[in-house]
Amino acid sequence: GEDVEQSLFLSVREGDSSVINCTYTDSSSTYLYWYKQEPGAGLQLLTYIFSNMDMKQDQRLTVLLNKKDKHLSLRIADTQTGDSAIYFCAEIINNDMRFGAGTRLTVKP
Amino acid sequence: DTGVSQNPRHKITKRGQNVTFRCDPISEHNRLYWYRQTLGQGPEFLTYFQNEAQLEKSRLLSDRFSAERPKGSFSTLEIQRTEQGDSAMYLCASRSGRGRGNTIYFGEGSWLTVV
């Protein structure tokens, strides 16, 4: 089974904010990542956060990390239809990157 | 474009045939990974190279699977005697071993369909 857990689906209206949540289990993870995958394509790195940070903002993306609860979230502001995709949370442990099952974000016009 | 490149992008093969996928990582990256992804799932780790050395292999990598990285640059993943359960997308990724270069970059993947 997966060590990284995500809810499978999220639906929002265009212009709203989207929040995708993730929990991970290994407190020794040094980096945590968010990837985006569009149909039939590989994984596109969106952003990552070091484990000694609580927050990272990059344009419309905000990552929040709660190490105590092993909880990671990705907020997308002003969500657009082009943001519709599957979003994967991942942690890196030693040399192995472990992924959640992905959250399918649907943006309705 | 100097990203991770994978070939072929799509492969349809009959059960029992052998297939080989190639990955060209980002040129200065000495670490290379192979993952497998099936529909509705996240990528699953298969194996990892640091330069030409294969340092880790997942239990998912059965005896029919072999990966090589002979000169520490491109890598190949061969599947022998393919089975329908091998149908998946095979993703290659690379990572720099220097400094803060812990970001892993993925290729577009190679889709395998075994009929």
PDB file of C-alpha atoms in Angstrom:
ATOM      1  CA  GLY A   1       0.000   0.000   0.000  1.00  0.00           C
ATOM      2  CA  GLU A   2       0.973   3.609  -0.394  1.00  0.00           C
ATOM      3  CA  ASP A   3       2.574   5.551   2.437  1.00  0.00           C
ATOM      4  CA  VAL A   4       1.370   8.832   0.992  1.00  0.00           C
ATOM      5  CA  GLU A   5      -2.369   9.437   1.064  1.00  0.00           C
ATOM      6  CA  GLN A   6      -4.488  11.858  -0.901  1.00  0.00           C
ATOM      7  CA  SER A   7      -8.175  12.297  -1.541  1.00  0.00           C
ATOM      8  CA  LEU A   8      -8.970  11.073  -5.023  1.00  0.00           C
ATOM      9  CA  PHE A   9     -11.225  13.819  -6.404  1.00  0.00           C
ATOM     10  CA  LEU A  10     -11.714  17.564  -6.106  1.00  0.00           C
ATOM     11  CA  SER A  11     -14.081  19.725  -8.126  1.00  0.00           C
ATOM     12  CA  VAL A  12     -14.044  23.534  -8.082  1.00  0.00           C
ATOM     13  CA  ARG A  13     -15.425  26.385 -10.128  1.00  0.00           C
ATOM     14  CA  GLU A  14     -13.166  28.486 -12.306  1.00  0.00           C
ATOM     15  CA  GLY A  15     -11.792  31.426 -10.352  1.00  0.00           C
ATOM     16  CA  ASP A  16     -12.144  29.716  -6.961  1.00  0.00           C
ATOM     17  CA  SER A  17      -9.219  28.455  -4.901  1.00  0.00           C
ATOM     18  CA  SER A  18      -8.392  24.748  -4.854  1.00  0.00           C
ATOM     19  CA  VAL A  19      -6.833  23.034  -1.870  1.00  0.00           C
ATOM     20  CA  ILE A  20      -5.369  19.576  -2.324  1.00  0.00           C
ATOM     21  CA  ASN A  21      -4.343  17.730   0.811  1.00  0.00           C
ATOM     22  CA  CYS A  22      -1.827  14.995   1.448  1.00  0.00           C
ATOM     23  CA  THR A  23      -0.583  13.046   4.442  1.00  0.00           C
ATOM     24  CA  TYR A  24       2.712  11.231   4.558  1.00  0.00           C
ATOM     25  CA  THR A  25       4.141   8.840   7.079  1.00  0.00           C
ATOM     26  CA  ASP A  26       7.912   9.211   7.177  1.00  0.00           C
ATOM     27  CA  SER A  27       9.007  12.060   9.420  1.00  0.00           C
ATOM     28  CA  SER A  28      12.546  11.785   8.054  1.00  0.00           C
ATOM     29  CA  SER A  29      11.468  12.944   4.595  1.00  0.00           C
ATOM     30  CA  THR A  30      13.648  15.907   3.730  1.00  0.00           C
ATOM     31  CA  TYR A  31      11.760  17.120   0.685  1.00  0.00           C
ATOM     32  CA  LEU A  32       8.115  17.021  -0.250  1.00  0.00           C
ATOM     33  CA  TYR A  33       6.868  17.592  -3.769  1.00  0.00           C
ATOM     34  CA  TRP A  34       3.821  18.375  -5.822  1.00  0.00           C
ATOM     35  CA  TYR A  35       3.614  17.118  -9.381  1.00  0.00           C
ATOM     36  CA  LYS A  36       0.952  17.686 -12.014  1.00  0.00           C
ATOM     37  CA  GLN A  37       0.007  15.096 -14.610  1.00  0.00           C
ATOM     38  CA  GLU A  38      -2.186  15.806 -17.604  1.00  0.00           C
ATOM     39  CA  PRO A  39      -3.783  12.942 -19.577  1.00  0.00           C
ATOM     40  CA  GLY A  40      -1.254  10.765 -21.367  1.00  0.00           C
ATOM     41  CA  ALA A  41       1.695  12.837 -20.190  1.00  0.00           C
ATOM     42  CA  GLY A  42       4.527  12.479 -17.721  1.00  0.00           C
ATOM     43  CA  LEU A  43       4.790  14.246 -14.395  1.00  0.00           C
ATOM     44  CA  GLN A  44       5.484  17.957 -14.325  1.00  0.00           C
ATOM     45  CA  LEU A  45       7.144  19.295 -11.209  1.00  0.00           C
ATOM     46  CA  LEU A  46       5.069  22.125  -9.773  1.00  0.00           C
ATOM     47  CA  THR A  47       6.854  22.932  -6.575  1.00  0.00           C
ATOM     48  CA  TYR A  48       8.658  21.420  -3.610  1.00  0.00           C
ATOM     49  CA  ILE A  49       9.283  22.351  -0.023  1.00  0.00           C
ATOM     50  CA  PHE A  50      12.112  21.590   2.345  1.00  0.00           C
ATOM     51  CA  SER A  51      11.058  19.888   5.530  1.00  0.00           C
ATOM     52  CA  ASN A  52      12.367  22.776   7.668  1.00  0.00           C
ATOM     53  CA  MET A  53       9.913  25.188   6.040  1.00  0.00           C
ATOM     54  CA  ASP A  54       6.269  25.767   6.928  1.00  0.00           C
ATOM     55  CA  MET A  55       5.170  27.532   3.792  1.00  0.00           C
ATOM     56  CA  LYS A  56       6.285  28.242   0.282  1.00  0.00           C
ATOM     57  CA  GLN A  57       4.567  30.509  -2.194  1.00  0.00           C
ATOM     58  CA  ASP A  58       5.179  30.502  -5.917  1.00  0.00           C
ATOM     59  CA  GLN A  59       2.837  32.692  -7.960  1.00  0.00           C
ATOM     60  CA  ARG A  60      -0.620  31.072  -7.713  1.00  0.00           C
ATOM     61  CA  LEU A  61       0.685  28.119  -5.721  1.00  0.00           C
ATOM     62  CA  THR A  62       1.006  27.985  -1.957  1.00  0.00           C
ATOM     63  CA  VAL A  63       2.384  24.946  -0.162  1.00  0.00           C
ATOM     64  CA  LEU A  64       1.765  24.477   3.541  1.00  0.00           C
ATOM     65  CA  LEU A  65       3.627  21.892   5.593  1.00  0.00           C
ATOM     66  CA  ASN A  66       2.632  20.727   9.057  1.00  0.00           C
ATOM     67  CA  LYS A  67       5.424  18.420  10.141  1.00  0.00           C
ATOM     68  CA  LYS A  68       3.804  17.558  13.434  1.00  0.00           C
ATOM     69  CA  ASP A  69       0.756  16.125  11.677  1.00  0.00           C
ATOM     70  CA  LYS A  70       2.724  15.038   8.568  1.00  0.00           C
ATOM     71  CA  HIS A  71       0.289  17.029   6.472  1.00  0.00           C
ATOM     72  CA  LEU A  72       1.053  18.796   3.219  1.00  0.00           C
ATOM     73  CA  SER A  73      -1.312  20.922   1.193  1.00  0.00           C
ATOM     74  CA  LEU A  74      -1.268  22.667  -2.153  1.00  0.00           C
ATOM     75  CA  ARG A  75      -3.447  25.721  -2.680  1.00  0.00           C
ATOM     76  CA  ILE A  76      -4.047  26.952  -6.200  1.00  0.00           C
ATOM     77  CA  ALA A  77      -5.423  30.473  -6.298  1.00  0.00           C
ATOM     78  CA  ASP A  78      -7.757  31.630  -9.085  1.00  0.00           C
ATOM     79  CA  THR A  79      -8.070  28.105 -10.465  1.00  0.00           C
ATOM     80  CA  GLN A  80      -8.315  27.924 -14.254  1.00  0.00           C
ATOM     81  CA  THR A  81      -9.662  25.224 -16.562  1.00  0.00           C
ATOM     82  CA  GLY A  82      -6.065  24.533 -17.589  1.00  0.00           C
ATOM     83  CA  ASP A  83      -5.374  23.458 -14.025  1.00  0.00           C
ATOM     84  CA  SER A  84      -7.570  20.393 -14.527  1.00  0.00           C
ATOM     85  CA  ALA A  85      -5.225  17.439 -14.067  1.00  0.00           C
ATOM     86  CA  ILE A  86      -4.105  14.869 -11.530  1.00  0.00           C
ATOM     87  CA  TYR A  87      -1.933  16.218  -8.744  1.00  0.00           C
ATOM     88  CA  PHE A  88       0.530  13.947  -6.964  1.00  0.00           C
ATOM     89  CA  CYS A  89       2.081  14.511  -3.606  1.00  0.00           C
ATOM     90  CA  ALA A  90       5.463  12.816  -3.145  1.00  0.00           C
ATOM     91  CA  GLU A  91       8.082  12.392  -0.473  1.00  0.00           C
ATOM     92  CA  ILE A  92      11.687  11.444  -0.949  1.00  0.00           C
ATOM     93  CA  ILE A  93      13.235   8.974   1.423  1.00  0.00           C
ATOM     94  CA  ASN A  94      16.894   8.171   0.820  1.00  0.00           C
ATOM     95  CA  ASN A  95      16.919   7.633  -2.923  1.00  0.00           C
ATOM     96  CA  ASP A  96      13.323   6.626  -3.367  1.00  0.00           C
ATOM     97  CA  MET A  97      10.480   8.972  -4.222  1.00  0.00           C
ATOM     98  CA  ARG A  98       7.081   7.717  -3.053  1.00  0.00           C
ATOM     99  CA  PHE A  99       3.854   8.987  -4.500  1.00  0.00           C
ATOM    100  CA  GLY A 100       0.274   9.171  -3.432  1.00  0.00           C
ATOM    101  CA  ALA A 101      -2.448   7.867  -5.740  1.00  0.00           C
ATOM    102  CA  GLY A 102      -3.124  11.370  -7.002  1.00  0.00           C
ATOM    103  CA  THR A 103      -6.002  13.841  -6.685  1.00  0.00           C
ATOM    104  CA  ARG A 104      -8.007  14.456  -9.839  1.00  0.00           C
ATOM    105  CA  LEU A 105      -8.849  18.155  -9.975  1.00  0.00           C
ATOM    106  CA  THR A 106     -11.779  19.129 -12.174  1.00  0.00           C
ATOM    107  CA  VAL A 107     -12.345  22.803 -12.850  1.00  0.00           C
ATOM    108  CA  LYS A 108     -15.833  23.745 -13.987  1.00  0.00           C
ATOM    109  CA  PRO A 109     -16.335  26.905 -16.051  1.00  0.00           C
TER     110      PRO A 109
ATOM    111  CA  ASP B   1      14.729  20.954 -24.983  1.00  0.00           C
ATOM    112  CA  THR B   2      17.179  19.396 -22.517  1.00  0.00           C
ATOM    113  CA  GLY B   3      14.666  17.581 -20.342  1.00  0.00           C
ATOM    114  CA  VAL B   4      14.374  13.850 -19.762  1.00  0.00           C
ATOM    115  CA  SER B   5      13.680  12.064 -23.035  1.00  0.00           C
ATOM    116  CA  GLN B   6      12.051   8.649 -23.410  1.00  0.00           C
ATOM    117  CA  ASN B   7      11.643   6.390 -26.446  1.00  0.00           C
ATOM    118  CA  PRO B   8       9.423   5.017 -27.755  1.00  0.00           C
ATOM    119  CA  ARG B   9       6.478   6.954 -26.395  1.00  0.00           C
ATOM    120  CA  HIS B  10       4.081   4.152 -27.217  1.00  0.00           C
ATOM    121  CA  LYS B  11       4.609   0.459 -27.775  1.00  0.00           C
ATOM    122  CA  ILE B  12       2.054  -2.247 -28.525  1.00  0.00           C
ATOM    123  CA  THR B  13       3.394  -5.768 -28.347  1.00  0.00           C
ATOM    124  CA  LYS B  14       2.096  -9.296 -28.328  1.00  0.00           C
ATOM    125  CA  ARG B  15       2.292 -11.289 -25.135  1.00  0.00           C
ATOM    126  CA  GLY B  16       5.570 -13.155 -24.923  1.00  0.00           C
ATOM    127  CA  GLN B  17       7.597 -10.647 -26.922  1.00  0.00           C
ATOM    128  CA  ASN B  18      10.474  -8.623 -25.525  1.00  0.00           C
ATOM    129  CA  VAL B  19      10.422  -4.842 -25.399  1.00  0.00           C
ATOM    130  CA  THR B  20      13.073  -2.254 -24.616  1.00  0.00           C
ATOM    131  CA  PHE B  21      12.627   1.351 -23.530  1.00  0.00           C
ATOM    132  CA  ARG B  22      15.302   3.982 -23.601  1.00  0.00           C
ATOM    133  CA  CYS B  23      15.762   6.992 -21.344  1.00  0.00           C
ATOM    134  CA  ASP B  24      18.087   9.938 -21.878  1.00  0.00           C
ATOM    135  CA  PRO B  25      18.339  11.911 -18.636  1.00  0.00           C
ATOM    136  CA  ILE B  26      19.183  15.568 -18.208  1.00  0.00           C
ATOM    137  CA  SER B  27      22.845  15.708 -19.185  1.00  0.00           C
ATOM    138  CA  GLU B  28      24.408  16.755 -15.877  1.00  0.00           C
ATOM    139  CA  HIS B  29      22.245  14.443 -13.748  1.00  0.00           C
ATOM    140  CA  ASN B  30      24.057  11.416 -12.400  1.00  0.00           C
ATOM    141  CA  ARG B  31      21.001   9.801 -10.796  1.00  0.00           C
ATOM    142  CA  LEU B  32      18.415   8.018 -12.863  1.00  0.00           C
ATOM    143  CA  TYR B  33      15.155   6.334 -11.850  1.00  0.00           C
ATOM    144  CA  TRP B  34      12.596   4.083 -13.461  1.00  0.00           C
ATOM    145  CA  TYR B  35       8.981   4.054 -12.298  1.00  0.00           C
ATOM    146  CA  ARG B  36       5.878   2.223 -13.428  1.00  0.00           C
ATOM    147  CA  GLN B  37       2.428   3.788 -13.405  1.00  0.00           C
ATOM    148  CA  THR B  38      -0.881   2.036 -14.008  1.00  0.00           C
ATOM    149  CA  LEU B  39      -4.203   3.779 -14.535  1.00  0.00           C
ATOM    150  CA  GLY B  40      -5.546   5.454 -11.429  1.00  0.00           C
ATOM    151  CA  GLN B  41      -2.364   4.952  -9.467  1.00  0.00           C
ATOM    152  CA  GLY B  42       0.658   6.989  -8.599  1.00  0.00           C
ATOM    153  CA  PRO B  43       4.073   6.014  -9.962  1.00  0.00           C
ATOM    154  CA  GLU B  44       5.734   3.021  -8.301  1.00  0.00           C
ATOM    155  CA  PHE B  45       9.479   2.881  -7.895  1.00  0.00           C
ATOM    156  CA  LEU B  46      11.279   0.196  -9.924  1.00  0.00           C
ATOM    157  CA  THR B  47      14.983   0.918  -9.813  1.00  0.00           C
ATOM    158  CA  TYR B  48      17.638   3.573  -9.295  1.00  0.00           C
ATOM    159  CA  PHE B  49      21.078   4.239 -10.774  1.00  0.00           C
ATOM    160  CA  GLN B  50      23.834   6.463  -9.560  1.00  0.00           C
ATOM    161  CA  ASN B  51      26.089   6.887 -12.569  1.00  0.00           C
ATOM    162  CA  GLU B  52      26.394   3.371 -14.049  1.00  0.00           C
ATOM    163  CA  ALA B  53      25.751   1.548 -10.791  1.00  0.00           C
ATOM    164  CA  GLN B  54      22.306   0.109 -10.137  1.00  0.00           C
ATOM    165  CA  LEU B  55      21.976   0.771  -6.424  1.00  0.00           C
ATOM    166  CA  GLU B  56      18.382  -0.155  -5.709  1.00  0.00           C
ATOM    167  CA  LYS B  57      15.787  -2.483  -7.165  1.00  0.00           C
ATOM    168  CA  SER B  58      12.178  -2.799  -6.110  1.00  0.00           C
ATOM    169  CA  ARG B  59      10.515  -6.139  -5.527  1.00  0.00           C
ATOM    170  CA  LEU B  60       8.259  -5.090  -8.402  1.00  0.00           C
ATOM    171  CA  LEU B  61      11.204  -5.655 -10.723  1.00  0.00           C
ATOM    172  CA  SER B  62      10.800  -9.352 -11.501  1.00  0.00           C
ATOM    173  CA  ASP B  63      13.411 -11.501 -13.223  1.00  0.00           C
ATOM    174  CA  ARG B  64      11.862 -10.604 -16.576  1.00  0.00           C
ATOM    175  CA  PHE B  65      12.849  -6.980 -16.078  1.00  0.00           C
ATOM    176  CA  SER B  66      16.387  -5.729 -16.523  1.00  0.00           C
ATOM    177  CA  ALA B  67      17.701  -2.195 -16.505  1.00  0.00           C
ATOM    178  CA  GLU B  68      21.109  -0.953 -17.529  1.00  0.00           C
ATOM    179  CA  ARG B  69      23.002   2.281 -17.652  1.00  0.00           C
ATOM    180  CA  PRO B  70      26.268   1.203 -19.226  1.00  0.00           C
ATOM    181  CA  LYS B  71      28.120   4.503 -19.438  1.00  0.00           C
ATOM    182  CA  GLY B  72      26.305   6.399 -16.770  1.00  0.00           C
ATOM    183  CA  SER B  73      24.361   8.402 -19.314  1.00  0.00           C
ATOM    184  CA  PHE B  74      21.312   6.891 -21.048  1.00  0.00           C
ATOM    185  CA  SER B  75      19.500   3.897 -19.596  1.00  0.00           C
ATOM    186  CA  THR B  76      17.479   1.026 -21.023  1.00  0.00           C
ATOM    187  CA  LEU B  77      14.679  -0.964 -19.429  1.00  0.00           C
ATOM    188  CA  GLU B  78      14.019  -4.338 -21.030  1.00  0.00           C
ATOM    189  CA  ILE B  79      11.018  -6.528 -20.341  1.00  0.00           C
ATOM    190  CA  GLN B  80      11.312 -10.107 -21.509  1.00  0.00           C
ATOM    191  CA  ARG B  81       8.398 -12.436 -22.247  1.00  0.00           C
ATOM    192  CA  THR B  82       5.878  -9.662 -21.719  1.00  0.00           C
ATOM    193  CA  GLU B  83       2.606 -10.383 -19.944  1.00  0.00           C
ATOM    194  CA  GLN B  84      -0.652  -8.455 -20.062  1.00  0.00           C
ATOM    195  CA  GLY B  85      -0.033  -7.311 -16.513  1.00  0.00           C
ATOM    196  CA  ASP B  86       3.030  -5.437 -17.742  1.00  0.00           C
ATOM    197  CA  SER B  87       0.767  -2.960 -19.561  1.00  0.00           C
ATOM    198  CA  ALA B  88       1.506   0.400 -17.943  1.00  0.00           C
ATOM    199  CA  MET B  89       3.358   3.629 -18.438  1.00  0.00           C
ATOM    200  CA  TYR B  90       7.067   3.402 -17.687  1.00  0.00           C
ATOM    201  CA  LEU B  91       8.471   6.663 -16.437  1.00  0.00           C
ATOM    202  CA  CYS B  92      12.097   7.655 -16.307  1.00  0.00           C
ATOM    203  CA  ALA B  93      13.355  10.436 -14.074  1.00  0.00           C
ATOM    204  CA  SER B  94      16.684  12.022 -13.307  1.00  0.00           C
ATOM    205  CA  ARG B  95      18.193  14.067 -10.533  1.00  0.00           C
ATOM    206  CA  SER B  96      21.403  15.940  -9.972  1.00  0.00           C
ATOM    207  CA  GLY B  97      23.660  14.586  -7.266  1.00  0.00           C
ATOM    208  CA  ARG B  98      25.120  17.972  -6.475  1.00  0.00           C
ATOM    209  CA  GLY B  99      24.271  20.568  -3.888  1.00  0.00           C
ATOM    210  CA  ARG B 100      20.612  21.316  -3.489  1.00  0.00           C
ATOM    211  CA  GLY B 101      19.723  19.464  -6.665  1.00  0.00           C
ATOM    212  CA  ASN B 102      17.272  17.110  -5.050  1.00  0.00           C
ATOM    213  CA  THR B 103      14.519  17.788  -7.513  1.00  0.00           C
ATOM    214  CA  ILE B 104      13.567  14.817  -9.636  1.00  0.00           C
ATOM    215  CA  TYR B 105      12.521  15.563 -13.186  1.00  0.00           C
ATOM    216  CA  PHE B 106      10.382  13.135 -15.165  1.00  0.00           C
ATOM    217  CA  GLY B 107      10.184  12.270 -18.822  1.00  0.00           C
ATOM    218  CA  GLU B 108       6.920  12.015 -20.721  1.00  0.00           C
ATOM    219  CA  GLY B 109       6.779   8.262 -20.204  1.00  0.00           C
ATOM    220  CA  SER B 110       6.620   5.209 -22.442  1.00  0.00           C
ATOM    221  CA  TRP B 111       3.223   3.557 -22.737  1.00  0.00           C
ATOM    222  CA  LEU B 112       3.292  -0.211 -23.051  1.00  0.00           C
ATOM    223  CA  THR B 113       0.245  -2.187 -24.148  1.00  0.00           C
ATOM    224  CA  VAL B 114       0.557  -5.966 -24.176  1.00  0.00           C
ATOM    225  CA  VAL B 115      -2.126  -7.697 -26.227  1.00  0.00           C
TER     226      VAL B 115
END
